[in-house]
Amino acid sequence: MAVPKLEMRPLGNTGLKLSSVGFGASPLGSVFGSVSESDAVASVLEAFRLGINFFDTSPYYGATLSEKMLGKGLKALGVPRSEYIVSTKCGRYREGFDFSAERVTKSIDESLERLQLDYVDIFQCHDIEFGSLDQVVNETIPALQKLKEAGKIRFIGITGLPLEIFTYVLDRVPPGTVDVILSYCHYSINDSTLEDLLPYLKTKGVGVISASPLAMGLLTEFGPPEWHPASPELKSACQAAAVYCKEKGKNISKLAMQYSLSNKDISTVLVGMNSVKQVEENVAAATELALFGKDHETLAEVEAILKPVKNQTWPSGIQRS
């Protein structure tokens, strides 16, 4: 039986088609443990070979290391620039947050140099809830429009954790100004609140990227990192679900990936990868879903375990004034 190619999905009104699985490059910045340059490049090559055409990074990841590593990987592909889609971000840096027009304008040049590219497809304001949303509307996004006119970026996006930031900004900018939103931790088995926002985003013609289908490690056999902001109750429920899957000979991470991939209104599910093995596992989750559909039985059991903590989220950490 031929293995199906990764599905390509349209991204809002951009005309771009993204692979249903996107390559999250934050781990290439050694954010979750050190990654060698050769492993970083190999994972990018393998992702592209298996049909992933969307790569997402930020100067914040690994204090610019992620962009540099991704740039080396993309260069090693040796294919025309039009064959892959790259997204990076602005406004969040190792030094802190700065959404000023001056800083984001400088930011794109720094990012292009590190990525070894002439333009990025999507340039996103990073974790905007930590800044002033009114500044993002009135200063940052107009500055990004100038970068679009200059040909340094093709499309504009915004990212963050609380879902209300997206409606706040999209209700205040001219239609068609913001092309994409990137939401994370709100479309996975334990929290599917992004779903309520999808009809609104569709009416605005905005493409949707959903990141962190594994809820930043909650939906894994190893469990989340020490610093994970979820409540003890949510952590223990996810741990119980992971144990249940393991006892049944199933993997909760694969189940979680397939849950997130099965909503076609989400253009791409962005997942962090830093090894050839991780790339292969993520693509396998998508191809198995295409061939055999979801594992409804295990999913129903896991959803039952997580029901008491369903849609429980956590604060971003810094309140906006």
mmCIF file of C-alpha atoms in Angstrom:
data_model
loop_
_atom_site.group_PDB
_atom_site.id
_atom_site.type_symbol
_atom_site.label_atom_id
_atom_site.label_comp_id
_atom_site.label_asym_id
_atom_site.label_seq_id
_atom_site.Cartn_x
_atom_site.Cartn_y
_atom_site.Cartn_z
ATOM 1 C CA MET A 1 0.000 0.000 0.000
ATOM 2 C CA ALA A 2 1.398 3.389 -0.971
ATOM 3 C CA VAL A 3 2.061 5.694 1.957
ATOM 4 C CA PRO A 4 -0.093 8.830 1.536
ATOM 5 C CA LYS A 5 1.738 12.115 1.142
ATOM 6 C CA LEU A 6 1.258 14.624 3.938
ATOM 7 C CA GLU A 7 -1.926 16.564 3.354
ATOM 8 C CA MET A 8 -1.541 20.181 2.228
ATOM 9 C CA ARG A 9 -4.017 22.660 3.684
ATOM 10 C CA PRO A 10 -4.754 26.273 2.677
ATOM 11 C CA LEU A 11 -3.725 28.997 5.141
ATOM 12 C CA GLY A 12 -6.607 31.469 5.334
ATOM 13 C CA ASN A 13 -6.607 33.869 2.369
ATOM 14 C CA THR A 14 -2.821 33.795 1.864
ATOM 15 C CA GLY A 15 -2.823 31.372 -1.063
ATOM 16 C CA LEU A 16 -0.158 29.372 0.798
ATOM 17 C CA LYS A 17 -0.617 25.633 1.265
ATOM 18 C CA LEU A 18 0.993 24.233 4.404
ATOM 19 C CA SER A 19 1.740 20.622 5.247
ATOM 20 C CA SER A 20 -0.683 19.403 7.950
ATOM 21 C CA VAL A 21 2.360 18.801 10.178
ATOM 22 C CA GLY A 22 4.614 21.826 10.673
ATOM 23 C CA PHE A 23 8.221 21.770 11.885
ATOM 24 C CA GLY A 24 8.618 23.719 15.131
ATOM 25 C CA ALA A 25 12.274 24.736 15.279
ATOM 26 C CA SER A 26 12.456 25.910 18.903
ATOM 27 C CA PRO A 27 14.228 22.669 19.961
ATOM 28 C CA LEU A 28 16.960 23.425 17.384
ATOM 29 C CA GLY A 29 17.911 26.267 19.717
ATOM 30 C CA SER A 30 18.747 23.630 22.350
ATOM 31 C CA VAL A 31 15.755 24.863 24.359
ATOM 32 C CA PHE A 32 14.971 21.319 25.565
ATOM 33 C CA GLY A 33 18.524 19.947 25.811
ATOM 34 C CA SER A 34 21.487 20.394 23.528
ATOM 35 C CA VAL A 35 21.182 19.595 19.816
ATOM 36 C CA SER A 36 24.205 19.250 17.548
ATOM 37 C CA GLU A 37 24.370 21.109 14.259
ATOM 38 C CA SER A 38 24.469 17.830 12.342
ATOM 39 C CA ASP A 39 21.292 16.572 14.085
ATOM 40 C CA ALA A 40 19.565 19.905 13.471
ATOM 41 C CA VAL A 41 20.395 19.863 9.752
ATOM 42 C CA ALA A 42 19.487 16.160 9.419
ATOM 43 C CA SER A 43 16.075 16.724 11.005
ATOM 44 C CA VAL A 44 15.284 19.599 8.606
ATOM 45 C CA LEU A 45 16.360 17.484 5.600
ATOM 46 C CA GLU A 46 14.275 14.518 6.743
ATOM 47 C CA ALA A 47 11.229 16.696 7.417
ATOM 48 C CA PHE A 48 11.360 18.123 3.896
ATOM 49 C CA ARG A 49 11.933 14.675 2.377
ATOM 50 C CA LEU A 50 8.808 13.380 4.122
ATOM 51 C CA GLY A 51 6.623 16.215 2.870
ATOM 52 C CA ILE A 52 6.848 18.894 5.588
ATOM 53 C CA ASN A 53 7.072 22.296 3.885
ATOM 54 C CA PHE A 54 6.455 24.634 6.849
ATOM 55 C CA PHE A 55 9.200 25.640 9.300
ATOM 56 C CA ASP A 56 8.596 27.983 12.248
ATOM 57 C CA THR A 57 11.185 29.694 14.438
ATOM 58 C CA SER A 58 11.833 32.869 16.462
ATOM 59 C CA PRO A 59 14.856 34.918 17.541
ATOM 60 C CA TYR A 60 13.766 34.166 21.114
ATOM 61 C CA TYR A 61 14.319 30.408 20.788
ATOM 62 C CA GLY A 62 17.756 29.579 22.120
ATOM 63 C CA ALA A 63 18.609 33.299 22.004
ATOM 64 C CA THR A 64 18.836 33.290 18.154
ATOM 65 C CA LEU A 65 20.391 29.800 17.906
ATOM 66 C CA SER A 66 17.183 28.238 16.515
ATOM 67 C CA GLU A 67 17.133 30.661 13.558
ATOM 68 C CA LYS A 68 20.807 30.013 12.789
ATOM 69 C CA MET A 69 20.378 26.223 12.905
ATOM 70 C CA LEU A 70 17.210 26.311 10.804
ATOM 71 C CA GLY A 71 18.998 28.538 8.288
ATOM 72 C CA LYS A 72 21.770 25.971 7.929
ATOM 73 C CA GLY A 73 19.222 23.181 7.484
ATOM 74 C CA LEU A 74 17.260 25.064 4.821
ATOM 75 C CA LYS A 75 20.438 25.956 2.947
ATOM 76 C CA ALA A 76 21.425 22.276 2.950
ATOM 77 C CA LEU A 77 18.131 21.392 1.222
ATOM 78 C CA GLY A 78 19.458 22.906 -2.000
ATOM 79 C CA VAL A 79 15.947 23.380 -3.408
ATOM 80 C CA PRO A 80 14.258 26.493 -4.830
ATOM 81 C CA ARG A 81 13.129 28.937 -2.126
ATOM 82 C CA SER A 82 9.499 28.645 -3.277
ATOM 83 C CA GLU A 83 9.365 24.997 -2.151
ATOM 84 C CA TYR A 84 9.286 25.745 1.575
ATOM 85 C CA ILE A 85 7.475 28.196 3.829
ATOM 86 C CA VAL A 86 9.300 29.901 6.694
ATOM 87 C CA SER A 87 7.832 31.771 9.614
ATOM 88 C CA THR A 88 9.743 33.728 12.236
ATOM 89 C CA LYS A 89 8.713 36.213 14.885
ATOM 90 C CA CYS A 90 9.465 39.593 16.415
ATOM 91 C CA GLY A 91 8.894 41.421 19.677
ATOM 92 C CA ARG A 92 10.206 38.753 22.050
ATOM 93 C CA TYR A 93 13.943 38.445 22.648
ATOM 94 C CA ARG A 94 16.296 37.047 25.249
ATOM 95 C CA GLU A 95 16.577 40.606 26.604
ATOM 96 C CA GLY A 96 12.796 40.930 26.956
ATOM 97 C CA PHE A 97 9.823 42.251 24.979
ATOM 98 C CA ASP A 98 9.936 45.139 22.526
ATOM 99 C CA PHE A 99 7.105 45.647 20.027
ATOM 100 C CA SER A 100 8.248 49.119 18.924
ATOM 101 C CA ALA A 101 8.282 49.851 15.193
ATOM 102 C CA GLU A 102 12.005 50.521 15.383
ATOM 103 C CA ARG A 103 12.832 47.194 17.031
ATOM 104 C CA VAL A 104 10.677 44.984 14.807
ATOM 105 C CA THR A 105 12.011 46.707 11.676
ATOM 106 C CA LYS A 106 15.569 45.948 12.786
ATOM 107 C CA SER A 107 14.477 42.468 13.849
ATOM 108 C CA ILE A 108 13.579 41.268 10.340
ATOM 109 C CA ASP A 109 17.036 42.133 8.978
ATOM 110 C CA GLU A 110 18.714 40.260 11.837
ATOM 111 C CA SER A 111 16.455 37.236 11.314
ATOM 112 C CA LEU A 112 16.973 37.145 7.533
ATOM 113 C CA GLU A 113 20.723 37.191 8.060
ATOM 114 C CA ARG A 114 20.607 34.306 10.546
ATOM 115 C CA LEU A 115 18.199 32.316 8.348
ATOM 116 C CA GLN A 116 20.291 33.100 5.226
ATOM 117 C CA LEU A 117 17.115 34.147 3.395
ATOM 118 C CA ASP A 118 15.977 37.157 1.352
ATOM 119 C CA TYR A 119 12.445 37.085 2.793
ATOM 120 C CA VAL A 120 10.265 35.150 5.214
ATOM 121 C CA ASP A 121 6.792 34.003 4.275
ATOM 122 C CA ILE A 122 5.214 34.844 7.637
ATOM 123 C CA PHE A 123 6.419 37.349 10.234
ATOM 124 C CA GLN A 124 4.605 37.134 13.551
ATOM 125 C CA CYS A 125 4.386 39.345 16.626
ATOM 126 C CA HIS A 126 5.517 36.914 19.347
ATOM 127 C CA ASP A 127 3.433 36.389 22.527
ATOM 128 C CA ILE A 128 1.643 39.695 22.282
ATOM 129 C CA GLU A 129 -0.151 39.353 25.639
ATOM 130 C CA PHE A 130 3.143 40.370 27.263
ATOM 131 C CA GLY A 131 3.125 43.701 25.465
ATOM 132 C CA SER A 132 0.503 46.397 24.964
ATOM 133 C CA LEU A 133 -2.139 45.107 22.542
ATOM 134 C CA ASP A 134 -2.903 48.681 21.530
ATOM 135 C CA GLN A 135 0.755 49.186 20.594
ATOM 136 C CA VAL A 136 0.603 46.005 18.511
ATOM 137 C CA VAL A 137 -2.492 47.351 16.706
ATOM 138 C CA ASN A 138 -1.338 50.950 16.248
ATOM 139 C CA GLU A 139 2.446 50.673 15.874
ATOM 140 C CA THR A 140 3.755 47.125 15.365
ATOM 141 C CA ILE A 141 1.379 45.918 12.659
ATOM 142 C CA PRO A 142 1.701 49.129 10.561
ATOM 143 C CA ALA A 143 5.502 48.679 10.765
ATOM 144 C CA LEU A 144 5.113 45.092 9.529
ATOM 145 C CA GLN A 145 2.971 46.321 6.625
ATOM 146 C CA LYS A 146 5.907 48.466 5.524
ATOM 147 C CA LEU A 147 8.146 45.377 5.633
ATOM 148 C CA LYS A 148 5.571 43.607 3.470
ATOM 149 C CA GLU A 149 5.709 46.445 0.948
ATOM 150 C CA ALA A 150 9.524 46.225 1.009
ATOM 151 C CA GLY A 151 9.331 42.502 0.108
ATOM 152 C CA LYS A 152 11.045 41.292 3.289
ATOM 153 C CA ILE A 153 7.944 39.466 4.511
ATOM 154 C CA ARG A 154 4.896 38.116 2.675
ATOM 155 C CA PHE A 155 2.306 37.779 5.430
ATOM 156 C CA ILE A 156 1.674 39.087 8.946
ATOM 157 C CA GLY A 157 0.757 37.041 12.008
ATOM 158 C CA ILE A 158 0.213 37.293 15.759
ATOM 159 C CA THR A 159 0.883 34.667 18.419
ATOM 160 C CA GLY A 160 0.091 34.107 22.087
ATOM 161 C CA LEU A 161 -1.599 31.951 24.706
ATOM 162 C CA PRO A 162 -4.868 33.668 25.814
ATOM 163 C CA LEU A 163 -7.388 33.361 22.986
ATOM 164 C CA GLU A 164 -8.987 36.756 23.640
ATOM 165 C CA ILE A 165 -5.852 38.543 22.354
ATOM 166 C CA PHE A 166 -6.713 37.413 18.815
ATOM 167 C CA THR A 167 -10.221 38.882 18.760
ATOM 168 C CA TYR A 168 -8.946 42.069 20.460
ATOM 169 C CA VAL A 169 -6.420 42.709 17.685
ATOM 170 C CA LEU A 170 -8.447 41.414 14.726
ATOM 171 C CA ASP A 171 -11.430 43.595 15.687
ATOM 172 C CA ARG A 172 -9.210 46.692 15.623
ATOM 173 C CA VAL A 173 -7.085 46.320 12.472
ATOM 174 C CA PRO A 174 -8.304 46.821 8.886
ATOM 175 C CA PRO A 175 -9.608 43.558 7.328
ATOM 176 C CA GLY A 176 -6.851 41.589 5.623
ATOM 177 C CA THR A 177 -4.072 43.236 7.658
ATOM 178 C CA VAL A 178 -3.377 40.216 9.846
ATOM 179 C CA ASP A 179 -3.190 37.061 7.754
ATOM 180 C CA VAL A 180 -2.417 34.380 10.333
ATOM 181 C CA ILE A 181 -2.726 33.565 14.024
ATOM 182 C CA LEU A 182 -0.595 31.054 15.902
ATOM 183 C CA SER A 183 -2.298 29.624 18.975
ATOM 184 C CA TYR A 184 -0.708 27.056 21.263
ATOM 185 C CA CYS A 185 -1.990 24.597 23.877
ATOM 186 C CA HIS A 186 -5.635 25.238 22.941
ATOM 187 C CA TYR A 187 -6.262 22.421 20.493
ATOM 188 C CA SER A 188 -5.252 19.201 22.148
ATOM 189 C CA ILE A 189 -7.103 16.380 23.924
ATOM 190 C CA ASN A 190 -7.071 18.246 27.247
ATOM 191 C CA ASP A 191 -8.003 21.702 25.883
ATOM 192 C CA SER A 192 -9.911 22.323 22.657
ATOM 193 C CA THR A 193 -11.054 25.902 23.334
ATOM 194 C CA LEU A 194 -9.537 27.120 20.031
ATOM 195 C CA GLU A 195 -12.456 25.365 18.324
ATOM 196 C CA ASP A 196 -14.875 28.070 19.527
ATOM 197 C CA LEU A 197 -12.800 30.727 17.766
ATOM 198 C CA LEU A 198 -12.489 28.958 14.390
ATOM 199 C CA PRO A 199 -15.759 30.281 12.834
ATOM 200 C CA TYR A 200 -14.777 33.862 13.759
ATOM 201 C CA LEU A 201 -11.294 33.411 12.251
ATOM 202 C CA LYS A 202 -12.841 31.957 9.097
ATOM 203 C CA THR A 203 -15.059 35.017 8.641
ATOM 204 C CA LYS A 204 -11.939 37.186 8.959
ATOM 205 C CA GLY A 205 -10.101 35.069 6.355
ATOM 206 C CA VAL A 206 -7.328 34.420 8.865
ATOM 207 C CA GLY A 207 -5.223 31.242 8.668
ATOM 208 C CA VAL A 208 -4.822 29.157 11.826
ATOM 209 C CA ILE A 209 -1.635 27.515 13.063
ATOM 210 C CA SER A 210 -2.065 25.389 16.177
ATOM 211 C CA ALA A 211 1.093 24.618 18.107
ATOM 212 C CA SER A 212 1.974 22.316 20.963
ATOM 213 C CA PRO A 213 -0.456 19.432 20.342
ATOM 214 C CA LEU A 214 1.291 17.632 23.222
ATOM 215 C CA ALA A 215 0.428 20.543 25.552
ATOM 216 C CA MET A 216 4.115 21.364 26.190
ATOM 217 C CA GLY A 217 4.845 17.831 27.350
ATOM 218 C CA LEU A 218 1.671 17.047 29.332
ATOM 219 C CA LEU A 219 0.559 14.488 26.748
ATOM 220 C CA THR A 220 3.775 12.452 26.669
ATOM 221 C CA GLU A 221 4.990 9.321 28.427
ATOM 222 C CA PHE A 222 7.854 11.287 30.012
ATOM 223 C CA GLY A 223 5.579 14.022 31.319
ATOM 224 C CA PRO A 224 6.089 17.786 31.281
ATOM 225 C CA PRO A 225 9.269 19.660 32.250
ATOM 226 C CA GLU A 226 9.635 20.878 35.855
ATOM 227 C CA TRP A 227 8.713 24.455 34.936
ATOM 228 C CA HIS A 228 5.391 23.523 33.295
ATOM 229 C CA PRO A 229 2.741 26.014 34.520
ATOM 230 C CA ALA A 230 -0.209 23.558 34.638
ATOM 231 C CA SER A 231 -1.917 22.806 37.947
ATOM 232 C CA PRO A 232 -0.927 19.639 39.871
ATOM 233 C CA GLU A 233 -4.442 18.313 39.162
ATOM 234 C CA LEU A 234 -4.023 18.722 35.388
ATOM 235 C CA LYS A 235 -0.536 17.212 35.470
ATOM 236 C CA SER A 236 -1.673 14.126 37.374
ATOM 237 C CA ALA A 237 -4.712 13.587 35.109
ATOM 238 C CA CYS A 238 -2.477 13.726 32.021
ATOM 239 C CA GLN A 239 -0.024 11.342 33.680
ATOM 240 C CA ALA A 240 -2.876 8.906 34.399
ATOM 241 C CA ALA A 241 -3.957 9.141 30.744
ATOM 242 C CA ALA A 242 -0.408 8.467 29.555
ATOM 243 C CA VAL A 243 -0.130 5.402 31.821
ATOM 244 C CA TYR A 244 -3.502 4.128 30.579
ATOM 245 C CA CYS A 245 -2.317 4.406 26.947
ATOM 246 C CA LYS A 246 0.963 2.667 27.700
ATOM 247 C CA GLU A 247 -0.830 -0.244 29.382
ATOM 248 C CA LYS A 248 -2.940 -0.640 26.233
ATOM 249 C CA GLY A 249 0.193 -0.621 24.075
ATOM 250 C CA LYS A 250 -0.683 2.828 22.704
ATOM 251 C CA ASN A 251 1.289 6.060 22.748
ATOM 252 C CA ILE A 252 -0.463 9.136 24.130
ATOM 253 C CA SER A 253 1.685 11.492 22.022
ATOM 254 C CA LYS A 254 0.598 9.840 18.782
ATOM 255 C CA LEU A 255 -3.028 9.906 19.923
ATOM 256 C CA ALA A 256 -2.663 13.608 20.790
ATOM 257 C CA MET A 257 -1.099 14.430 17.405
ATOM 258 C CA GLN A 258 -3.917 12.629 15.604
ATOM 259 C CA TYR A 259 -6.565 14.425 17.664
ATOM 260 C CA SER A 260 -5.071 17.793 16.696
ATOM 261 C CA LEU A 261 -4.600 16.851 13.035
ATOM 262 C CA SER A 262 -8.174 15.720 12.543
ATOM 263 C CA ASN A 263 -9.640 19.247 12.472
ATOM 264 C CA LYS A 264 -9.261 20.416 8.865
ATOM 265 C CA ASP A 265 -10.017 24.048 9.764
ATOM 266 C CA ILE A 266 -6.578 24.191 11.361
ATOM 267 C CA SER A 267 -4.036 24.729 8.576
ATOM 268 C CA THR A 268 -1.097 23.066 10.275
ATOM 269 C CA VAL A 269 -0.247 21.444 13.591
ATOM 270 C CA LEU A 270 3.112 22.787 14.672
ATOM 271 C CA VAL A 271 5.230 20.452 16.751
ATOM 272 C CA GLY A 272 8.770 20.881 18.015
ATOM 273 C CA MET A 273 11.317 18.461 16.533
ATOM 274 C CA ASN A 274 15.059 18.049 16.955
ATOM 275 C CA SER A 275 15.896 14.617 15.591
ATOM 276 C CA VAL A 276 15.244 12.457 12.557
ATOM 277 C CA LYS A 277 13.397 10.008 14.836
ATOM 278 C CA GLN A 278 10.989 12.693 16.097
ATOM 279 C CA VAL A 279 10.331 13.866 12.543
ATOM 280 C CA GLU A 280 9.534 10.315 11.447
ATOM 281 C CA GLU A 281 7.207 9.717 14.416
ATOM 282 C CA ASN A 282 5.249 12.916 13.774
ATOM 283 C CA VAL A 283 4.836 12.226 10.076
ATOM 284 C CA ALA A 284 3.868 8.596 10.837
ATOM 285 C CA ALA A 285 1.094 9.848 13.147
ATOM 286 C CA ALA A 286 -0.311 11.878 10.240
ATOM 287 C CA THR A 287 -0.001 9.139 7.619
ATOM 288 C CA GLU A 288 -1.582 6.531 9.909
ATOM 289 C CA LEU A 289 -4.447 8.926 10.584
ATOM 290 C CA ALA A 290 -4.945 9.354 6.818
ATOM 291 C CA LEU A 291 -4.938 5.585 6.284
ATOM 292 C CA PHE A 292 -6.828 4.263 9.296
ATOM 293 C CA GLY A 293 -8.578 7.211 10.969
ATOM 294 C CA LYS A 294 -8.542 8.041 14.671
ATOM 295 C CA ASP A 295 -8.347 5.401 17.404
ATOM 296 C CA HIS A 296 -11.819 6.295 18.680
ATOM 297 C CA GLU A 297 -11.861 3.733 21.477
ATOM 298 C CA THR A 298 -8.602 4.804 23.158
ATOM 299 C CA LEU A 299 -9.419 8.453 22.536
ATOM 300 C CA ALA A 300 -12.795 8.099 24.291
ATOM 301 C CA GLU A 301 -11.092 6.485 27.309
ATOM 302 C CA VAL A 302 -8.438 9.216 27.479
ATOM 303 C CA GLU A 303 -11.072 11.946 27.149
ATOM 304 C CA ALA A 304 -12.968 10.348 30.041
ATOM 305 C CA ILE A 305 -9.817 10.409 32.213
ATOM 306 C CA LEU A 306 -9.203 14.078 31.337
ATOM 307 C CA LYS A 307 -12.851 15.177 31.626
ATOM 308 C CA PRO A 308 -12.492 16.695 35.153
ATOM 309 C CA VAL A 309 -9.664 18.971 33.943
ATOM 310 C CA LYS A 310 -10.905 19.622 30.388
ATOM 311 C CA ASN A 311 -10.100 23.120 29.084
ATOM 312 C CA GLN A 312 -8.191 24.064 32.216
ATOM 313 C CA THR A 313 -5.500 26.511 31.134
ATOM 314 C CA TRP A 314 -2.827 28.547 32.917
ATOM 315 C CA PRO A 315 -1.853 32.226 32.965
ATOM 316 C CA SER A 316 0.860 33.446 30.623
ATOM 317 C CA GLY A 317 2.895 34.650 33.574
ATOM 318 C CA ILE A 318 2.906 38.401 33.047
ATOM 319 C CA GLN A 319 -0.371 40.280 33.180
ATOM 320 C CA ARG A 320 -0.785 43.094 30.695
ATOM 321 C CA SER A 321 -1.699 46.426 32.210
#
